[in-house]
Amino acid sequence: MNKIAQIFQSLEYGPAPELPDQANAWLDSHGRKFGHFIDGKWTKPGKTFASENPANGEKLADITEGTAEDVNAAVKAARAAFKPWSALSGYERGKYLYAIARAIQKHSRLFAVLETMDNGKPIRESRDVDIPLVARHFYHHAGWAQHLSREFPDAVPYGVCGQIIPWNFPLLMLAWKIAPALAAGNTVILKPAEFTSLTALLFAEICDRAGLPKGVVNIVTGQGETGQAIVSHEGIDKIAFTGSTEVGKAIRAATAGTGKGLSLELGGKSPYIVFEDADIDSAIEGLVDAIWFNQGQVCCAGSRLLVQESIETRFIAKLKTRMASLRVGDPLDKSIDIGALVAPVQVERIRDLMKRGVAEGALVYEADGPVPANGCFLKPALVTNVSPANTLVAEEIFGPVLVAMSFRTPEEAVALANNTKYGLAATIWSENINLALDIAPKIKAGVVWINGTNNFDAAVGFGGYKESGFGREGGREGMSAYLKPAWEKELKLAPAAKAAPAKAENPLDSGHLDQTAKMYIGGKQSRPDSAYNRPVLDPKGQTIGEVGEGNRKDVRNAVEAARAALGWSTTAAHTRAQILYFLAENLDYRRDEFAARIKAQTGEDGTAEVALSVERLFAFAGWADKYDGAVHNPPLRAVAAAMVEPLGVMGIVAPPSRPLLGSIALIAPALAMGNTVVLVPSSQSPLSITDLYQVIETSDVPNGVVNIVTGDSVSLAKTLAEHDGVDAMWFAGSAEASAMVEKASITNLKQTWTSRGLYYDLADRRFEGDYFLSKATQVKNVWIPYGA
Ligand code: NAD
């Protein structure tokens, strides 16, 4: 048989290599040695490390290890550039972004080849996915720059942003960070990952050639220490990080109390759910994309297959057949499916995890097929016979390893899907759109793909729930992550809290036993676990009542009650609105009594504060069914429904001042959006809130939706911030205690809002709208394909 006839018989692909010449020529033009790009110039290379091609181990270039002085120089340049850059009109800034987008398109093949050489990903992916999406991001954000003042009228840029990115999508992660930052008027210092700095350096040259003003984009290369120098630099106003959850937590702790803006895009262990009525062949193709795209080194990889038991055997058999046809090899070959992993250390890490999983009982299947002898290659693997506790099910592997489990009912699928500390993405396959759309909101993840996977677009936000981080990249949410309210800089320090009243020397002297307010937990009044009370004093130091001294146990009970009440989050927005209106109405009936109570505690007339509290409840009742999502039209045959969802259980610690409004202004937006709350009212003047129990009870608020624990704000805040059952934390109090709350929040990476010792005048109408609504919610994008 001649060769052509043989190929017809076997249908084998021949080699189709992409030439590396142009990329090599670019590297040569820099002498294969790079300094940083700071203030529009290349610095002289310092101490360097090698960047290697993981497909063959060849050294590509020497990269400079960024020092603290390098970071300093970059911050100086970015600071100097900030004023003129942010003062440009949006149109002018947009034109630069447009010029960058055009230049990336023009040199897209060079970028793609260089990316593949540096990272090991198949050229098919860098050419057809990464680089086109990079260009799309700059185009999209050119438009945001121009429309910024209309769409975000009261917002200003942060200033200088430090951006740290991983190696799995080197240029794409750069685009996700730099495009919105620049559109908003920030200047940036970006550190690429140590394994993959080259396309960021090529990008620097593109910026230079596009005439971007010097200092607007600075690229500082290096490893973890360089990243740390960026995170801890006092001249940086916002940190945007994409990488592992472990480093994300370290960055959250390092930035606690600094007032720096922070967004974290972290790891994942995303479920890929296949129901028995799915189009199985499509689901298999989707799965190939979900777990073997980029060798599985994808934060949102569908790495946990959950397949309905009735089709499990058939599905797994088909999957194995499909795995046998995946081609592993030279990533510069255009007909390769799976390229090289990023570095030998990554291959070792995956092998170690696999060994642990196997020791715990996992069975590993790898299809036969050739794999290059040298370079960082691994065969695609399918892992079965695992329990939810198996290392391979629980840990992010970040490699070409799929773990399969089965489920019987939709409820079980949801429970398994959510049985992870992560919450980045999920995929649902079913031909029954009702079922798919029933499941999507139940999955705790920032992105849900229905009958598809790995859809991305610049107009659609991307980001995680839970320990996958917070903040979004892309679309309106992504823009707002680079903006802050203009009025924030006018905030003054809050007046020092009055010294805590001295306790009566003899606890028996306090009298007023009839006035001891209890806690309010799960819809019931309950005695404090400590069995101690604290006196509440009037401004003259006279005891006017007592409240319970809440402790760790009371907080635990309250969190448990709040978790049990999470059905509130799926209660119709209309119903939540009615209940908040009712609460307002019932408070209004008793306005004189509440005003008198404020006067008794503070000495000030409480009439206006009660009226404002009623008005604030009305305001958020009004928002409950209006602060909602959007439908995006990405350039695919799909719509993406951006759904606004509550965070879950919120710990809210009210400020010392304004005993009633201070709490109402914070719990009203949280409740309106479907969160349940553990509230710690003002330590000094808690009686306005303990009086509220009866109002709550008569207003049809379901038990456990609002729980109230009285006592020392700071120690209760610490317990709440450390509690894994609390999803978000708002704290109004001193700078020191705010730092403590932010640091303690790393246990499960809660979203936090703290007042940092500043005076937020909660009576101001600016707090009647999206300022707190946006902080009480997170956006989930549900991608729904169409086409007959
Ligand atoms: P990594 O956390 O080890 O490193 C990420 C970046 O942080 C690198 O540039 C690194 O040099 C730097 N760094 C390391 N230690 C640091 C420190 N202490 N302070 C500051 N910077 C530090 O992650 P990685 O191995 O490069 O990337 C893989 C991880 O990234 C995975 O967990 C993956 O899920 C995640 N990821 C998330 C997204 C997302 O959008 N959510 C996207 C891509 C990757």
Coordinates of N, CA and C in Angstrom, one line a residue, residues 648-772:
G648 N -24.5 34.6 51.6 CA -24.9 33.5 52.5 C -25.1 34.1 53.9
V649 N -24.3 33.6 54.9 CA -24.4 34.1 56.2 C -23.4 35.3 56.4
M650 N -24.0 36.4 56.9 CA -23.1 37.5 57.1 C -23.0 37.9 58.5
G651 N -21.7 38.1 59.0 CA -21.5 38.6 60.3 C -21.5 40.1 60.2
I652 N -22.3 40.8 61.0 CA -22.3 42.3 60.9 C -22.1 42.9 62.3
V653 N -21.1 43.7 62.4 CA -20.8 44.3 63.7 C -21.1 45.8 63.5
A654 N -22.0 46.3 64.2 CA -22.5 47.7 64.0 C -21.5 48.7 64.6
P655 N -21.6 49.9 64.2 CA -20.7 50.9 64.8 C -21.2 51.3 66.2
P656 N -20.3 51.9 67.0 CA -20.7 52.3 68.3 C -21.8 53.4 68.3
S657 N -21.8 54.3 67.3 CA -22.7 55.4 67.4 C -24.0 55.0 66.7
R658 N -25.0 55.8 66.8 CA -26.3 55.6 66.3 C -26.9 54.2 66.5
P659 N -27.3 54.0 67.8 CA -27.7 52.7 68.2 C -28.7 51.9 67.3
L660 N -29.6 52.6 66.7 CA -30.6 52.0 65.9 C -30.2 52.0 64.4
L661 N -29.9 53.2 63.9 CA -29.6 53.3 62.4 C -28.3 52.5 62.1
G662 N -27.4 52.6 63.0 CA -26.1 51.9 62.8 C -26.2 50.4 62.4
S663 N -27.2 49.8 63.1 CA -27.5 48.4 62.7 C -28.4 48.2 61.5
I664 N -29.4 49.1 61.5 CA -30.4 48.9 60.4 C -29.8 49.2 59.1
A665 N -28.9 50.2 59.0 CA -28.3 50.6 57.7 C -27.5 49.5 57.2
L666 N -27.0 48.6 58.0 CA -26.1 47.5 57.6 C -26.9 46.2 57.3
I667 N -27.9 45.9 58.2 CA -28.6 44.7 58.0 C -29.6 44.8 56.9
A668 N -30.2 46.0 56.6 CA -31.2 46.1 55.6 C -30.7 45.6 54.2
P669 N -29.6 46.1 53.7 CA -29.2 45.7 52.4 C -28.8 44.2 52.4
A670 N -28.2 43.7 53.5 CA -27.9 42.3 53.6 C -29.2 41.4 53.5
L671 N -30.2 41.8 54.2 CA -31.4 41.0 54.2 C -32.2 41.1 52.9
A672 N -32.2 42.4 52.3 CA -32.9 42.6 51.1 C -32.3 41.7 50.0
M673 N -31.0 41.4 50.0 CA -30.4 40.6 49.0 C -30.4 39.1 49.3
G674 N -31.0 38.7 50.4 CA -31.2 37.3 50.7 C -30.2 36.6 51.6
N675 N -29.4 37.5 52.2 CA -28.4 36.9 53.2 C -29.1 36.7 54.6
T676 N -28.6 35.8 55.4 CA -29.0 35.8 56.8 C -27.9 36.4 57.6
V677 N -28.3 36.9 58.8 CA -27.4 37.8 59.5 C -27.2 37.3 60.9
V678 N -25.9 37.5 61.4 CA -25.6 37.5 62.8 C -25.2 38.9 63.1
L679 N -26.0 39.6 63.9 CA -25.7 41.0 64.1 C -25.2 41.2 65.6
V680 N -24.1 42.0 65.6 CA -23.6 42.4 66.9 C -23.9 43.9 67.0
P681 N -24.9 44.3 67.8 CA -25.2 45.8 67.9 C -24.1 46.5 68.6
S682 N -24.2 47.8 68.6 CA -23.3 48.7 69.4 C -23.1 48.1 70.8
S683 N -21.8 48.0 71.2 CA -21.6 47.5 72.5 C -22.1 48.4 73.6
Q684 N -22.0 49.7 73.3 CA -22.3 50.7 74.3 C -23.8 50.9 74.4
S685 N -24.5 50.9 73.3 CA -25.9 51.2 73.3 C -26.7 50.1 72.5
P686 N -26.7 48.9 73.1 CA -27.4 47.8 72.4 C -28.9 47.8 72.5
L687 N -29.5 48.6 73.5 CA -30.9 48.4 73.8 C -31.8 48.7 72.7
S688 N -31.4 49.6 71.7 CA -32.3 49.9 70.6 C -32.5 48.6 69.8
I689 N -31.5 47.8 69.7 CA -31.6 46.5 68.9 C -32.3 45.4 69.7
T690 N -32.0 45.3 71.0 CA -32.7 44.3 71.8 C -34.2 44.6 71.9
D691 N -34.5 45.9 71.8 CA -35.9 46.2 71.7 C -36.6 45.8 70.4
L692 N -35.8 45.5 69.4 CA -36.3 45.3 68.1 C -36.8 43.8 68.0
Y693 N -36.5 43.0 68.9 CA -36.9 41.6 68.8 C -38.4 41.4 68.5
Q694 N -39.2 42.2 69.3 CA -40.6 42.1 69.1 C -41.1 42.6 67.8
V695 N -40.4 43.6 67.3 CA -40.7 44.2 66.0 C -40.4 43.1 64.9
I696 N -39.3 42.4 65.1 CA -38.9 41.4 64.1 C -40.0 40.3 64.2
E697 N -40.3 39.9 65.4 CA -41.3 38.8 65.5 C -42.6 39.1 64.9
T698 N -43.0 40.3 65.0 CA -44.4 40.6 64.5 C -44.3 41.0 63.0
S699 N -43.1 40.9 62.4 CA -43.0 41.3 61.0 C -42.8 40.1 60.0
D700 N -43.1 38.9 60.5 CA -43.0 37.7 59.6 C -41.6 37.4 59.1
V701 N -40.5 38.0 59.8 CA -39.2 37.6 59.5 C -39.0 36.2 59.9
P702 N -38.6 35.3 59.0 CA -38.5 33.9 59.4 C -37.4 33.7 60.5
N703 N -37.6 32.7 61.3 CA -36.7 32.4 62.4 C -35.3 32.2 61.9
G704 N -34.3 32.8 62.5 CA -32.9 32.6 62.1 C -32.4 33.5 61.0
V705 N -33.3 34.3 60.4 CA -32.8 35.2 59.4 C -32.0 36.3 60.0
V706 N -32.5 36.8 61.1 CA -31.7 37.8 61.9 C -31.4 37.2 63.3
N707 N -30.2 37.2 63.6 CA -29.8 36.7 65.0 C -29.0 37.8 65.6
I708 N -29.2 38.0 66.9 CA -28.5 39.1 67.6 C -27.7 38.6 68.8
V709 N -26.5 39.0 68.8 CA -25.6 38.6 69.9 C -25.0 39.9 70.5
T710 N -25.3 40.1 71.7 CA -24.8 41.4 72.4 C -23.5 41.0 73.1
G711 N -22.7 42.1 73.4 CA -21.5 41.9 74.1 C -20.4 42.8 73.5
D712 N -19.2 42.4 73.8 CA -18.0 43.2 73.3 C -17.8 43.0 71.8
S713 N -17.9 44.1 71.1 CA -17.9 44.1 69.6 C -16.7 43.4 69.1
V714 N -15.5 43.8 69.6 CA -14.3 43.3 69.0 C -14.1 41.8 69.2
S715 N -14.3 41.3 70.4 CA -14.1 39.9 70.6 C -15.2 39.1 69.9
L716 N -16.4 39.6 69.8 CA -17.4 38.8 69.0 C -17.1 38.9 67.5
A717 N -16.5 40.0 67.1 CA -16.1 40.2 65.6 C -15.0 39.1 65.3
K718 N -14.1 38.9 66.2 CA -13.0 38.0 66.0 C -13.6 36.6 65.8
T719 N -14.5 36.2 66.7 CA -15.1 34.9 66.6 C -15.8 34.7 65.3
L720 N -16.6 35.7 64.9 CA -17.3 35.7 63.7 C -16.4 35.6 62.5
A721 N -15.3 36.4 62.5 CA -14.4 36.4 61.3 C -13.7 35.1 61.2
E722 N -13.5 34.4 62.3 CA -12.8 33.2 62.2 C -13.7 32.0 61.8
H723 N -15.0 32.2 62.0 CA -15.9 31.1 61.8 C -16.1 30.7 60.4
D724 N -15.9 29.4 60.1 CA -16.1 28.9 58.7 C -17.5 28.9 58.2
G725 N -18.4 29.0 59.1 CA -19.9 29.0 58.7 C -20.3 30.4 58.3
V726 N -19.4 31.4 58.5 CA -19.8 32.8 58.1 C -19.2 33.1 56.7
D727 N -20.0 33.6 55.8 CA -19.5 33.8 54.5 C -18.9 35.2 54.2
A728 N -19.4 36.1 55.0 CA -18.9 37.5 54.8 C -19.0 38.3 56.1
M729 N -18.2 39.3 56.2 CA -18.1 40.0 57.4 C -18.0 41.5 57.2
W730 N -18.9 42.2 57.9 CA -18.9 43.7 57.9 C -18.6 44.1 59.3
F731 N -17.6 45.0 59.4 CA -17.2 45.5 60.7 C -17.0 47.0 60.7
A732 N -17.7 47.6 61.6 CA -17.5 49.1 61.8 C -16.9 49.3 63.1
G733 N -15.7 49.8 63.1 CA -14.9 50.0 64.3 C -13.5 50.5 64.1
S734 N -12.7 50.3 65.0 CA -11.3 50.9 65.0 C -10.5 50.3 63.8
A735 N -9.4 51.0 63.5 CA -8.5 50.6 62.4 C -7.9 49.3 62.9
E736 N -7.5 49.2 64.1 CA -6.8 48.0 64.6 C -7.7 46.8 64.6
A737 N -8.9 47.0 65.0 CA -9.9 45.8 65.0 C -10.2 45.5 63.6
S738 N -10.3 46.4 62.7 CA -10.6 46.2 61.3 C -9.5 45.3 60.7
A739 N -8.3 45.6 61.0 CA -7.1 44.8 60.5 C -7.3 43.4 61.1
M740 N -7.6 43.3 62.3 CA -7.8 41.9 62.9 C -8.9 41.1 62.2
V741 N -10.0 41.8 61.9 CA -11.1 41.1 61.2 C -10.6 40.6 59.8
E742 N -9.9 41.5 59.1 CA -9.4 41.1 57.7 C -8.5 39.9 57.8
K743 N -7.6 40.0 58.8 CA -6.6 38.9 58.9 C -7.4 37.6 59.3
A744 N -8.3 37.7 60.2 CA -9.0 36.5 60.7 C -9.9 35.9 59.6
S745 N -10.2 36.7 58.6 CA -11.1 36.2 57.6 C -10.5 35.2 56.6
I746 N -9.2 35.0 56.7 CA -8.6 34.1 55.8 C -9.0 32.6 56.0
T747 N -9.5 32.3 57.1 CA -9.9 30.9 57.3 C -10.6 30.3 56.1
N748 N -11.7 31.0 55.7 CA -12.4 30.5 54.5 C -12.5 31.7 53.4
L749 N -11.6 32.6 53.5 CA -11.6 33.8 52.6 C -12.9 34.5 52.5
K750 N -13.4 34.9 53.6 CA -14.6 35.7 53.6 C -14.4 37.0 52.9
Q751 N -15.5 37.5 52.3 CA -15.4 38.8 51.8 C -15.6 39.8 53.0
T752 N -14.9 40.8 53.0 CA -15.0 41.7 54.2 C -15.3 43.1 53.8
W753 N -16.0 43.8 54.6 CA -16.0 45.3 54.5 C -15.7 45.8 55.9
T754 N -14.7 46.7 56.1 CA -14.4 47.2 57.4 C -14.3 48.7 57.3
S755 N -14.6 49.4 58.4 CA -14.6 50.9 58.3 C -13.2 51.4 58.6
R756 N -12.3 50.6 59.1 CA -10.9 51.0 59.3 C -10.7 52.3 60.1
G757 N -11.6 52.4 61.1 CA -11.5 53.5 62.0 C -12.0 54.8 61.4
L758 N -12.6 54.7 60.2 CA -13.1 56.0 59.6 C -14.5 56.1 59.9
Y759 N -15.0 57.4 59.8 CA -16.4 57.7 60.1 C -17.2 57.6 58.9
Y760 N -18.0 56.5 58.8 CA -19.0 56.4 57.7 C -20.3 56.9 58.2
D761 N -20.7 58.1 57.7 CA -22.0 58.6 58.2 C -23.2 57.9 57.6
L762 N -23.6 56.9 58.3 CA -24.6 55.9 57.7 C -26.0 56.6 57.5
A763 N -26.1 57.8 58.0 CA -27.3 58.6 57.7 C -27.3 59.1 56.3
D764 N -26.1 59.2 55.7 CA -26.0 59.8 54.4 C -26.7 58.9 53.3
R765 N -27.4 59.6 52.4 CA -28.2 58.8 51.4 C -27.3 58.0 50.5
R766 N -26.0 58.3 50.5 CA -25.2 57.5 49.6 C -25.1 56.0 50.0
F767 N -25.6 55.8 51.2 CA -25.6 54.4 51.7 C -26.9 53.7 51.5
E768 N -27.8 54.4 50.8 CA -29.1 53.8 50.5 C -29.2 53.0 49.3
G769 N -28.1 52.8 48.6 CA -28.1 52.1 47.3 C -27.0 51.1 47.1
D770 N -26.4 51.1 46.0 CA -25.5 50.0 45.6 C -24.2 49.9 46.4
Y771 N -23.9 50.9 47.2 CA -22.6 50.8 47.9 C -22.7 49.5 48.8
F772 N -23.7 49.3 49.5 CA -23.8 48.1 50.4 C -24.4 46.9 49.6

